[in-house]
mmCIF file of C-alpha atoms and ligand atoms in Angstrom:
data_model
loop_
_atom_site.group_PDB
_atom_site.id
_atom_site.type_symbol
_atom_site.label_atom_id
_atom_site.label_comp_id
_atom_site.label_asym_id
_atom_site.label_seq_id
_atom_site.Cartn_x
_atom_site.Cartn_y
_atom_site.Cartn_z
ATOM 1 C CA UNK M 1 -15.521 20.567 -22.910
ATOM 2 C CA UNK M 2 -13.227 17.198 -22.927
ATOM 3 C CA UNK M 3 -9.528 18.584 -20.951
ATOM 4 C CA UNK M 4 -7.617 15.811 -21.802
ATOM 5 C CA UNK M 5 -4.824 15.043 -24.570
ATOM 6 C CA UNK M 6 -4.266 11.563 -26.008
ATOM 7 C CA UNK M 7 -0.901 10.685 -27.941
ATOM 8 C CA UNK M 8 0.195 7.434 -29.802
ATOM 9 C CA UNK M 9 3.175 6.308 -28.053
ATOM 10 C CA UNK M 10 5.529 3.534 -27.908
ATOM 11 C CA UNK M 11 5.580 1.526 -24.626
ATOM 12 C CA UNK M 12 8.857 1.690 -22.871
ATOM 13 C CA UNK M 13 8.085 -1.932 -21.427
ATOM 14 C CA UNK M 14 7.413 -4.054 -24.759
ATOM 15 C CA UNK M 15 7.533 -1.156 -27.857
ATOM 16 C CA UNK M 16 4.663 -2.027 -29.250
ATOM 17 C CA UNK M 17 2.348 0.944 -29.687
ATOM 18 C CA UNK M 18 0.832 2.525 -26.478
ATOM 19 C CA UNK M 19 -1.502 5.799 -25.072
ATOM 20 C CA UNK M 20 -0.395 8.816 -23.555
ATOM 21 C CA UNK M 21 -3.144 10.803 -21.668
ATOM 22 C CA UNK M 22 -3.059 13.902 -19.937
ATOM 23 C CA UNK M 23 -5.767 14.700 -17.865
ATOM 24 C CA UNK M 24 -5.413 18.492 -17.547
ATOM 25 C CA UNK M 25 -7.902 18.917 -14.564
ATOM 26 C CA UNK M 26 -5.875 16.699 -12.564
ATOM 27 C CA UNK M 27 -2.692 17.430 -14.066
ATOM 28 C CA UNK M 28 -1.617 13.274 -14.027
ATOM 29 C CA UNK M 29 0.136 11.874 -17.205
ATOM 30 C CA UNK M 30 -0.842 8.129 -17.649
ATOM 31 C CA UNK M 31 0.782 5.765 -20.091
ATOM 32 C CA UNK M 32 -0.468 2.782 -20.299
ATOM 33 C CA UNK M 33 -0.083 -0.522 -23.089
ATOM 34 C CA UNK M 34 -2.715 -2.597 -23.892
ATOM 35 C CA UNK M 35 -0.298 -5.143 -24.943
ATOM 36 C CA UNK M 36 1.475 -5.784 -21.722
ATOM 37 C CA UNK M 37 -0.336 -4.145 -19.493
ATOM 38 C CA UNK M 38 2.428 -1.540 -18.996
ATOM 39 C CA UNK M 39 0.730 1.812 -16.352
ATOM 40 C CA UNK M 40 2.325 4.399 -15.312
ATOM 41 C CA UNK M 41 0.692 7.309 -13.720
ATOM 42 C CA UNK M 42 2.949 10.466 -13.308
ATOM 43 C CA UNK M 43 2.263 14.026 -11.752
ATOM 44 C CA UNK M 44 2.636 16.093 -14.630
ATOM 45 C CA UNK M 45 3.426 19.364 -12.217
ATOM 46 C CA UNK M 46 5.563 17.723 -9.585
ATOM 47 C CA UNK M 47 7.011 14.336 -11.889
ATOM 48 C CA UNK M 48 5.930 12.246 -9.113
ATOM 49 C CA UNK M 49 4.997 8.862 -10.067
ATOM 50 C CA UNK M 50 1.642 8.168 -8.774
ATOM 51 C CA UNK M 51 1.195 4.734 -9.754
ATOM 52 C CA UNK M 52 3.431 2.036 -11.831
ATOM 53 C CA UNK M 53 3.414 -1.270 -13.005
ATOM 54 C CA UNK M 54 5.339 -3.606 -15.362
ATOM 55 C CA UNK M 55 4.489 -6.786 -16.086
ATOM 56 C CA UNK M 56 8.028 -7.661 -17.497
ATOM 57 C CA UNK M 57 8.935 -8.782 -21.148
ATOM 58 C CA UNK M 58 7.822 -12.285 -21.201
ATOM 59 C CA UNK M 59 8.277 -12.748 -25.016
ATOM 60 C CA UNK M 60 4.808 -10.953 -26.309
ATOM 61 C CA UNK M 61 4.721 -11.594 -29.930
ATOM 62 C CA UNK M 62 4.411 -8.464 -32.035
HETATM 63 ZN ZN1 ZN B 116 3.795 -2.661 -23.608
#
C-alpha cells in the first residue's frame, strides 16, 4: 500500500507548476520544481527544514 500524497503546486521560487509529496512513513514534506530545480524538504511533525535549495530566478521562460 503506496503512503504517500502528491499535490500540483506552484513553486514559490519561479511559479511555474511544481510537486508536493508527503511521505507519510517518514513524515517529510518535499516540494520540489522541475523547472528550476527548486527542493525543499520539511519535517511535516516538527516544520524543520531538512533540506533546501534555490537556484535563484535567472529569467526561466514560462
Ligand atoms: Zn520553480
Amino acid at each position: 500500500m503506496r503512503l504517500d500524497a502528491k499535490y500540483a503546486i506552484r513553486c514559490p521560487n519561479c511559479g511555474s507548476h511544481a510537486e508536493r509529496h508527503h511521505l507519510l512513513d517518514s513524515q517529510l514534506t518535499r516540494t520540489q520544481c522541475p523547472t528550476c530545480d527548486y527542493l525543499m524538504v520539511t519535517c511535516s511533525r516538527t516544520g524543520n527544514v531538512i533540506e533546501a535549495y534555490s537556484p535563484g530566478l535567472y529569467g526561466y521562460p514560462h
